[in-house]
Amino acid sequence: MLPLDIAFWVMAAVGVATALAVVMEKDIFRAALFLVVSFLVVAGIFVLLNAEFLAMVQVLVYVGAISILIIFAIMLTRNAHEGNPFNSFQLPALVLSTMMLAAIAFVAVNTEWHDWDQLGLQVLPGDSGEVFSATEQGIKNVFGNTTQVIARLLMRDFVLPMEAASVVLLAAVIGALALVRENEGEA
Amino acid sequence: MSALETLLLVLAIFGVLTGLSVIVLSLIWLERKFLGRMQMRMGPMHVGPFGLLQPVADAVKLMAKEDLLSSLVDRVVYWVAPLAVFVPTFMIWVTIPVARDLVIRNLDMGLFYIIAFSVLSIVGLVTAGWASSNKYAVLGGFRAAAQLVSYEIPLILAVLGVAMLAQSMNLEEVVNSQSTVVYALVQPLGLVIFFIAGLAELGRTPFDIHPAESEVVGGPFVEYSGAHWAVFFLAEYINTFAIAALTVLLFLGGWLFPGISGDVSALGVLVFLVKTYLVILVVFWIRGTYPRLRIDQLMSLGWKVLVPLALVNVVITASYMFYGWSAWSLSLMSLAILGAAIWGLSKRMRTAPTPEYTVKLYVPAPEASNAG
């Protein structure tokens, strides 16, 4: 087994375990912390896929911003100590997550994955050092610098959807401000 | 990775950890001496020559202290919190170079990595506040989350300006691209924004809103004692050093100095350390000079002043890059906007009346009115 494989299986196991813990944990604050670990593991898996830019975005946005907001909301919740309530949506949730799993499996099976040979790799058994560097080089040959590729896609090919997304976000920010703004007459 | 490379990596990590500990001890001594001199005191005097061994004695005392534990705390989360603060502060040192080629891993996305991981310690602070089961700790956690998330944005935008100028997020390339002019001269506005936002991220005076002793009696750290409190303390000083080091690398030319060849590693490290310690002295100087901001002043400075200024900085940098203007035009624009901002702010601060606040207390409505 290569070190990268070991890293992948450890991360996959931790990721699934923490994702389960988010749902099962009674204490919602602990559930939020498990969510943080789960996000971090996903970032680790992105690194294994040589998608460093995506991994950093994952850490910055999901771990650094979204989970903080979730924790913030939990701290503002009254009776947060009463724990994670269970409701009657278990069956719909099961159906939904099964459909999600099916969709991901369908995509994974039907995607034409780049073969090791296509990446110009020579897997040398027994010498893990060669494999690691060859993987990096091979993937760089095919995809180039991921940051530049993503930047080119976002800023050239998909610039309109990206700008539309930023307008939507701006509208959300203004809406939030309008909601929390104190009424002049009351104050 | 071969066995030798792995061994070297492990050695490098231990070396960085040891080096950081020594630096933290030196910073504690320096801060106490420097603040003492500014307040016409002597600072530590008696343990070792010039009180040099005082931080060591303090560290031993902290380790020997009893670890008190409130019976209400959520134990696992309570012990995880100091780690969640400390580990990210250490992890960012993986890619901070102290001289040419003297770095554990020179990542192509070094700047992005540092920003992403430095943000992680907010989770630890909020967790510490929550797990302590203490109202002051929870309030401190709230304050930490609000402050650090707000000041992250101008910090990232200021770093973005540098990344645009250097056309790279690799810290070594950022330093090398400053071989003719340091970015402090090209982008004075960016430097000021980065430094203020960095101070706020550290939570040091005048931005010590979350540990404010006179308001929330130590904030998230109020229940921690002994070695666990020391971990937070250690993280704070490592972060101070990191922000100073980043200021040096991004804006002050890192290990480059006119007349000194950066090829000699030892000399490069020396130049880098001297610059970093000078920046840290400015941090201590500010601590000794300014009182703590009110929380509303802190938030309005972040959102109404620093974020717009940082956006303006990005816009002028982008137009400079796009139209290929000469470098001095960017520094003139940057300087003009900085001057205008300082003038406007100081004028507003002198003339604006202190706002009056009405505090609404939550009073449960009487039963009779509920029935009606």
XYZ file of C-alpha atoms in Angstrom:
559
model
C 0.000 0.000 0.000
C 1.323 3.406 -0.902
C 1.433 6.193 1.694
C -1.107 8.100 -0.356
C -3.513 5.161 -0.230
C -3.136 4.917 3.524
C -3.754 8.644 3.829
C -6.848 8.342 1.660
C -8.372 5.457 3.627
C -7.685 7.108 6.975
C -9.272 10.338 5.771
C -12.211 8.522 4.213
C -12.885 6.625 7.452
C -12.583 9.760 9.588
C -14.759 11.700 7.167
C -17.573 9.148 7.231
C -17.313 8.705 11.008
C -17.472 12.426 11.728
C -20.305 12.925 9.232
C -22.269 10.233 11.074
C -21.371 11.839 14.393
C -22.801 15.170 13.191
C -26.168 13.469 12.774
C -26.055 11.151 15.806
C -24.472 13.407 18.422
C -26.899 14.564 21.126
C -25.052 17.774 21.969
C -25.480 20.179 19.048
C -22.305 22.096 19.862
C -20.267 18.910 19.629
C -22.117 18.061 16.425
C -20.944 21.391 14.990
C -17.347 20.583 15.990
C -17.614 17.202 14.262
C -18.815 19.095 11.195
C -15.606 21.162 11.337
C -13.506 17.966 11.366
C -15.554 16.559 8.510
C -14.957 19.715 6.415
C -11.224 19.522 7.161
C -11.073 15.905 6.025
C -12.791 16.834 2.763
C -10.079 19.476 2.280
C -7.470 16.761 2.881
C -9.052 14.582 0.204
C -8.932 17.532 -2.213
C -5.199 17.797 -1.502
C -4.785 14.115 -2.327
C -6.489 14.824 -5.657
C -3.926 17.597 -6.308
C -6.685 20.202 -6.135
C -4.857 22.409 -3.645
C -6.769 25.542 -4.541
C -10.092 23.838 -3.880
C -8.719 22.467 -0.604
C -7.723 25.930 0.590
C -11.108 27.354 -0.437
C -12.749 24.501 1.463
C -10.784 25.357 4.603
C -11.291 29.106 4.282
C -14.981 29.096 3.402
C -16.394 26.016 5.091
C -14.199 25.643 8.167
C -13.330 29.291 8.657
C -16.624 30.957 7.834
C -19.617 28.649 7.570
C -18.890 26.511 10.621
C -18.156 29.643 12.677
C -21.550 30.999 11.673
C -23.171 27.680 12.610
C -21.435 27.728 16.002
C -22.445 31.361 16.427
C -26.071 30.465 15.732
C -25.908 27.578 18.209
C -24.534 29.867 20.895
C -27.450 32.235 20.300
C -29.985 29.425 20.479
C -32.018 29.263 23.642
C -31.994 25.845 25.311
C -29.032 24.729 23.223
C -28.107 22.480 26.146
C -31.267 20.447 25.655
C -29.605 18.781 22.734
C -30.191 17.655 19.203
C -33.913 17.119 18.742
C -35.148 14.271 16.615
C -38.118 14.774 14.357
C -40.377 12.792 12.054
C -38.444 13.509 8.867
C -36.301 10.401 9.154
C -37.931 8.633 6.230
C -37.831 11.595 3.794
C -34.242 12.201 4.834
C -33.379 8.576 4.100
C -35.007 8.794 0.654
C -33.232 12.059 -0.110
C -29.805 10.864 0.954
C -30.231 7.595 -0.975
C -31.072 9.594 -4.088
C -28.016 11.790 -3.479
C -25.816 8.714 -3.117
C -27.271 7.279 -6.329
C -26.609 10.512 -8.208
C -22.990 10.699 -7.022
C -22.415 7.015 -7.785
C -23.919 7.484 -11.258
C -21.608 10.407 -11.991
C -18.577 8.596 -10.591
C -19.237 5.497 -12.667
C -20.005 7.362 -15.890
C -17.131 9.832 -15.764
C -14.188 9.064 -17.981
C -11.385 9.166 -15.449
C -7.872 9.960 -16.574
C -5.888 6.787 -16.524
C -2.523 6.567 -14.781
C -0.913 5.860 -18.171
C -2.471 8.957 -19.682
C -0.823 11.037 -17.021
C 2.561 9.813 -18.156
C 3.217 7.873 -15.001
C 5.449 4.967 -14.310
C 4.404 3.366 -11.078
C 7.530 1.907 -9.568
C 6.568 -0.615 -6.917
C 8.601 -0.396 -3.753
C 9.789 3.147 -4.310
C 7.121 5.437 -2.993
C 9.208 8.568 -3.548
C 9.205 8.151 -7.308
C 5.476 7.586 -7.443
C 4.676 10.678 -5.448
C 6.768 13.028 -7.525
C 5.675 11.375 -10.743
C 2.046 11.818 -9.775
C 2.564 15.478 -9.098
C 4.478 16.019 -12.325
C 2.058 13.967 -14.381
C -0.954 15.821 -13.095
C 0.797 19.149 -13.631
C 1.434 18.094 -17.224
C -2.235 17.388 -17.781
C -3.945 20.090 -15.772
C -1.257 22.696 -15.279
C -1.395 24.922 -12.231
C -4.895 24.396 -10.803
C -5.104 27.964 -9.481
C -4.462 29.429 -12.906
C -6.844 27.007 -14.601
C -9.652 27.841 -12.172
C -8.929 31.568 -12.462
C -9.067 31.376 -16.244
C -12.341 29.454 -16.162
C -13.971 31.793 -13.643
C -12.773 35.039 -15.133
C -13.059 34.220 -18.822
C -15.403 31.344 -19.634
C -17.843 31.595 -16.739
C -17.579 35.269 -15.905
C -21.315 35.926 -16.282
C -22.502 33.210 -13.859
C -19.843 34.325 -11.373
C -20.942 37.953 -11.544
C -24.557 36.844 -11.238
C -23.647 34.909 -8.096
C -21.958 37.963 -6.623
C -25.052 40.082 -7.340
C -27.210 37.481 -5.581
C -24.851 37.540 -2.578
C -24.926 41.334 -2.495
C -28.719 41.249 -2.525
C -28.644 38.786 0.374
C -26.308 41.067 2.353
C -28.531 44.096 1.778
C -31.600 42.053 2.674
C -29.997 40.929 5.933
C -29.090 44.530 6.765
C -32.630 45.678 6.035
C -34.005 42.965 8.345
C -31.783 43.743 11.322
C -31.955 47.495 10.963
C -33.630 49.090 13.936
C -36.795 50.994 13.279
C -35.970 54.711 13.509
C -39.190 55.552 15.344
C -38.673 52.879 17.992
C -35.102 53.731 18.782
C 9.266 10.672 -0.137
C 12.429 8.840 0.751
C 13.393 7.990 4.330
C 16.023 10.745 4.403
C 13.556 13.384 3.240
C 11.031 12.262 5.851
C 13.696 12.440 8.543
C 14.690 15.930 7.422
C 11.049 17.005 7.440
C 10.548 15.736 10.983
C 13.767 17.452 12.087
C 12.681 20.687 10.414
C 9.310 20.579 12.173
C 10.967 20.027 15.553
C 13.437 22.791 14.755
C 10.623 25.224 13.955
C 8.778 24.254 17.141
C 11.880 24.803 19.271
C 12.744 28.020 17.484
C 9.233 29.357 17.995
C 9.335 28.532 21.708
C 12.609 30.420 22.111
C 11.184 33.334 20.120
C 8.088 33.402 22.330
C 10.245 33.559 25.465
C 12.256 36.392 23.941
C 9.065 38.232 22.980
C 7.651 37.993 26.497
C 10.879 39.411 27.918
C 11.042 42.109 25.249
C 7.436 43.158 25.781
C 7.798 43.442 29.554
C 11.079 45.340 29.302
C 9.854 47.632 26.524
C 6.521 48.435 28.179
C 8.356 48.939 31.469
C 10.684 51.479 29.872
C 7.745 53.267 28.240
C 6.053 53.539 31.632
C 9.292 54.634 33.348
C 9.698 51.332 35.156
C 12.564 48.862 34.942
C 10.653 45.728 33.939
C 11.911 42.330 35.108
C 15.289 42.718 36.862
C 16.129 39.947 39.249
C 15.968 36.557 37.512
C 19.121 36.265 35.432
C 21.050 39.161 33.850
C 18.617 41.978 32.886
C 15.774 39.706 33.969
C 16.403 37.534 30.907
C 15.375 34.333 32.676
C 12.064 35.763 33.942
C 9.990 34.210 31.095
C 11.617 30.828 31.787
C 10.695 31.119 35.456
C 7.146 32.090 34.461
C 6.885 29.108 32.130
C 8.029 26.743 34.883
C 5.522 28.311 37.256
C 2.688 27.881 34.750
C 3.567 24.230 34.148
C 3.691 23.527 37.870
C 0.353 25.183 38.569
C -2.677 23.122 39.485
C -5.113 22.707 36.622
C -8.401 23.876 38.049
C -11.543 22.576 36.407
C -15.047 23.855 36.940
C -17.554 21.033 37.509
C -19.825 22.490 34.805
C -17.411 22.317 31.860
C -17.842 20.027 28.888
C -14.540 18.239 29.464
C -13.622 16.865 26.020
C -14.488 20.079 24.201
C -12.757 22.075 26.946
C -9.447 20.226 26.419
C -9.712 20.281 22.627
C -10.102 24.091 22.472
C -6.466 25.057 23.325
C -5.247 22.574 20.716
C -7.631 23.978 18.118
C -6.111 27.398 18.767
C -2.493 26.259 18.857
C -2.250 23.780 15.961
C -3.219 26.246 13.170
C -0.850 28.888 14.541
C 1.937 26.367 14.268
C 0.838 24.943 10.907
C 1.191 28.238 9.073
C 4.947 28.158 9.788
C 5.267 25.255 7.379
C 5.413 27.706 4.502
C 6.815 30.934 6.003
C 10.379 31.339 4.699
C 12.925 33.001 6.997
C 15.551 33.291 4.265
C 16.014 32.222 0.672
C 15.303 28.471 0.466
C 15.032 28.227 4.248
C 11.485 26.929 4.599
C 9.891 23.553 5.390
C 7.724 23.395 2.250
C 7.674 26.196 -0.284
C 4.026 25.994 -1.359
C 2.870 27.655 -4.561
C -0.204 28.808 -2.721
C 1.634 29.768 0.446
C -0.270 32.996 1.041
C -3.639 31.360 0.559
C -2.633 28.470 2.819
C -1.546 30.843 5.590
C -4.797 32.797 5.425
C -6.955 29.673 5.336
C -5.249 28.075 8.336
C -4.855 31.171 10.465
C -8.643 31.478 10.335
C -9.034 28.082 12.008
C -8.044 29.312 15.447
C -11.332 31.270 15.685
C -13.068 27.894 16.074
C -10.818 27.166 19.051
C -11.532 30.510 20.734
C -15.296 30.158 20.343
C -15.119 26.558 21.532
C -13.129 27.591 24.598
C -15.753 30.197 25.405
C -18.639 27.784 25.026
C -17.109 24.807 26.830
C -16.188 26.868 29.888
C -19.859 27.202 30.940
C -19.174 30.701 32.126
C -21.162 33.704 30.943
C -18.078 35.883 30.589
C -16.365 33.176 28.582
C -19.381 32.830 26.277
C -19.528 36.606 25.803
C -15.804 36.604 25.067
C -16.325 33.823 22.526
C -19.016 35.893 20.812
C -16.752 38.889 20.737
C -13.872 36.827 19.349
C -16.008 35.400 16.556
C -17.469 38.789 15.596
C -14.122 40.593 15.675
C -11.970 37.993 13.964
C -14.455 37.213 11.189
C -14.872 40.952 10.473
C -11.177 41.777 10.314
C -10.376 38.744 8.210
C -11.906 40.485 5.185
C -9.666 43.594 5.039
C -6.687 41.364 5.880
C -7.387 39.051 2.941
C -8.043 41.990 0.591
C -4.757 43.662 1.605
C -2.903 40.393 0.965
C -4.689 40.155 -2.384
C -3.187 43.486 -3.403
C 0.306 42.129 -2.792
C -0.454 38.875 -4.588
C -1.626 40.898 -7.601
C 1.564 42.981 -7.657
C 3.810 39.942 -7.283
C 1.711 37.850 -9.678
C 2.218 34.962 -7.281
C 1.026 33.528 -3.981
C 4.375 31.899 -3.328
C 6.004 33.795 -0.465
C 9.497 33.379 -1.835
C 8.475 34.866 -5.183
C 6.658 37.679 -3.373
C 9.916 38.564 -1.608
C 12.023 38.204 -4.751
C 9.719 40.529 -6.679
C 10.534 43.243 -4.132
C 14.230 43.251 -5.034
C 13.989 46.745 -6.589
C 11.236 48.438 -4.561
C 9.571 47.106 -1.419
C 5.780 46.993 -1.527
C 5.568 49.260 1.512
C 6.506 52.093 -0.855
C 4.341 50.894 -3.736
C 1.280 50.215 -1.590
C 1.432 52.188 1.657
C -2.355 51.929 1.933
C -2.168 48.132 1.751
C 0.525 48.042 4.444
C -1.554 50.147 6.850
C -4.702 48.079 6.255
C -2.780 44.823 6.665
C -1.114 45.971 9.866
C -4.309 47.252 11.519
C -6.317 44.186 10.503
C -3.435 41.975 11.643
C -3.387 43.655 15.058
C -7.129 43.060 15.311
C -6.690 39.395 14.351
C -4.159 39.043 17.154
C -6.609 40.471 19.686
C -3.918 42.677 21.198
C -4.484 46.140 22.633
C -6.149 48.310 21.290
C -8.181 45.466 19.796
C -8.302 43.180 22.859
C -12.076 43.138 22.815
C -12.487 39.430 23.499
C -10.096 38.992 26.437
C -10.868 42.516 27.791
C -10.147 42.116 31.516
C -12.280 45.031 32.658
C -15.312 43.936 30.640
C -15.364 40.153 30.271
C -12.588 39.306 32.805
C -10.372 37.453 30.329
C -13.052 36.280 27.894
C -12.718 32.750 26.530
C -9.714 32.059 28.778
C -11.396 32.911 32.078
C -11.778 29.306 33.275
C -8.427 28.033 32.002
C -5.441 27.785 34.298
C -1.900 26.424 34.364
C -0.543 24.677 31.298
C -3.758 24.947 29.287
C -3.907 28.684 29.722
C -0.220 28.761 28.757
C -1.091 27.152 25.413
C -3.398 30.071 24.554
C -0.699 32.483 25.661
C 1.903 30.698 23.518
C -0.429 30.801 20.511
C -0.976 34.531 20.960
C 2.751 35.263 20.913
C 3.429 32.943 17.976
C 0.645 34.750 16.111
C 2.185 38.110 16.950
C 5.457 36.909 15.509
C 3.671 35.491 12.465
C 1.842 38.743 11.686
C 5.098 40.691 12.057
C 6.904 38.171 9.853
C 4.174 38.400 7.218
C 4.347 42.205 7.303
C 8.077 41.925 6.670
C 7.699 39.332 3.896
C 4.801 41.018 2.097
C 5.670 44.684 2.448
C 9.205 45.179 3.754
C 11.205 42.959 1.440
C 11.740 39.958 3.730
C 15.385 38.983 3.908
C 16.432 41.492 1.220
C 18.363 44.567 2.241
C 20.280 46.989 0.015
C 23.954 46.134 0.042
C 23.510 42.770 1.715
C 23.566 39.738 -0.531
C 20.647 37.505 0.340
C 22.470 34.451 -0.939
C 24.201 33.916 2.370
C 21.474 32.229 4.377
C 22.686 33.242 7.821
C 22.827 36.902 6.837
C 19.362 36.651 5.288
C 17.959 35.170 8.504
C 19.587 37.974 10.469
C 18.069 40.688 8.231
C 14.678 38.991 8.425
C 14.806 38.685 12.221
C 15.918 42.296 12.716
C 13.083 43.561 10.528
C 10.546 41.306 12.241
C 11.605 42.357 15.732
C 11.375 46.021 14.683
C 7.795 45.457 13.513
C 7.049 43.677 16.803
C 8.400 46.656 18.727
C 5.855 48.793 16.853
C 3.135 46.341 17.966
C 4.279 46.698 21.598
C 4.567 50.458 21.187
C 0.938 50.626 20.015
C -0.066 48.487 22.997
C 1.654 50.915 25.336
C 0.059 53.963 23.684
C -3.595 53.431 22.857
C -6.556 52.509 25.074
C -8.921 49.712 24.090
C -11.580 50.480 21.481
C -15.260 50.205 22.351
C -16.876 47.254 20.616
C -19.013 49.478 18.366
C -15.944 51.515 17.395
C -14.161 48.284 16.570
C -16.947 47.027 14.325
C -17.458 50.344 12.545
C -13.699 50.729 11.967
C -13.619 47.271 10.416
C -16.692 47.432 8.237
C -17.072 51.121 7.414
C -13.399 52.093 7.048
C -11.061 49.162 6.467
C -13.216 47.060 4.126
C -13.994 49.938 1.703
C -10.366 51.117 1.819
C -9.143 47.586 1.120
C -11.528 47.344 -1.845
C -10.249 50.688 -3.153
C -6.706 49.358 -2.741
C -7.548 46.298 -4.848
C -9.225 48.448 -7.500
C -6.321 50.889 -7.882
C -3.847 47.990 -7.946
C -5.915 46.271 -10.631
C -6.124 49.387 -12.804
C -2.399 49.989 -12.345
C -1.704 46.441 -13.494
C -4.231 46.550 -16.342
C -3.256 49.888 -17.860
C 0.444 49.464 -17.132
C 0.867 52.771 -15.308
C 4.230 53.512 -13.784
C 4.931 52.293 -10.272
C 5.206 55.735 -8.691
C 1.666 56.609 -9.824
C 0.344 53.672 -7.775
C 2.296 54.742 -4.702
C 1.088 58.342 -5.130
C -2.550 57.215 -5.424
C -2.141 54.881 -2.476
C -0.543 57.590 -0.360
C -3.194 60.146 -1.329
C -6.057 57.816 -0.404
C -4.342 56.902 2.866
C -3.842 60.565 3.731
C -7.428 61.435 2.839
C -8.724 58.534 4.947
C -6.642 59.517 7.978
C -7.657 63.189 7.634
C -11.341 62.354 7.269
C -11.340 59.904 10.155
C -9.516 62.157 12.579
C -11.808 65.062 11.682
C -14.878 62.893 12.248
C -13.535 61.594 15.536
C -12.928 65.122 16.796
C -16.310 66.484 15.766
C -18.698 63.542 16.070
C -20.632 63.483 19.355
C -20.345 60.381 21.508
C -23.346 58.242 20.598
C -25.888 57.560 23.283
C -26.990 54.024 23.810
C -30.201 52.773 25.257
C -29.761 49.308 26.690
C -32.928 47.295 26.499
C -33.183 44.850 29.361
C -35.213 41.736 28.935
C -38.040 41.964 31.444
C -40.626 39.164 31.379
C -44.091 40.561 30.763
C -46.510 40.267 33.676
C -49.055 37.452 33.512
C -52.064 39.772 33.226
C -50.958 41.392 29.973
C -50.231 37.961 28.476
C -53.784 36.839 29.156
C -55.207 39.955 27.538
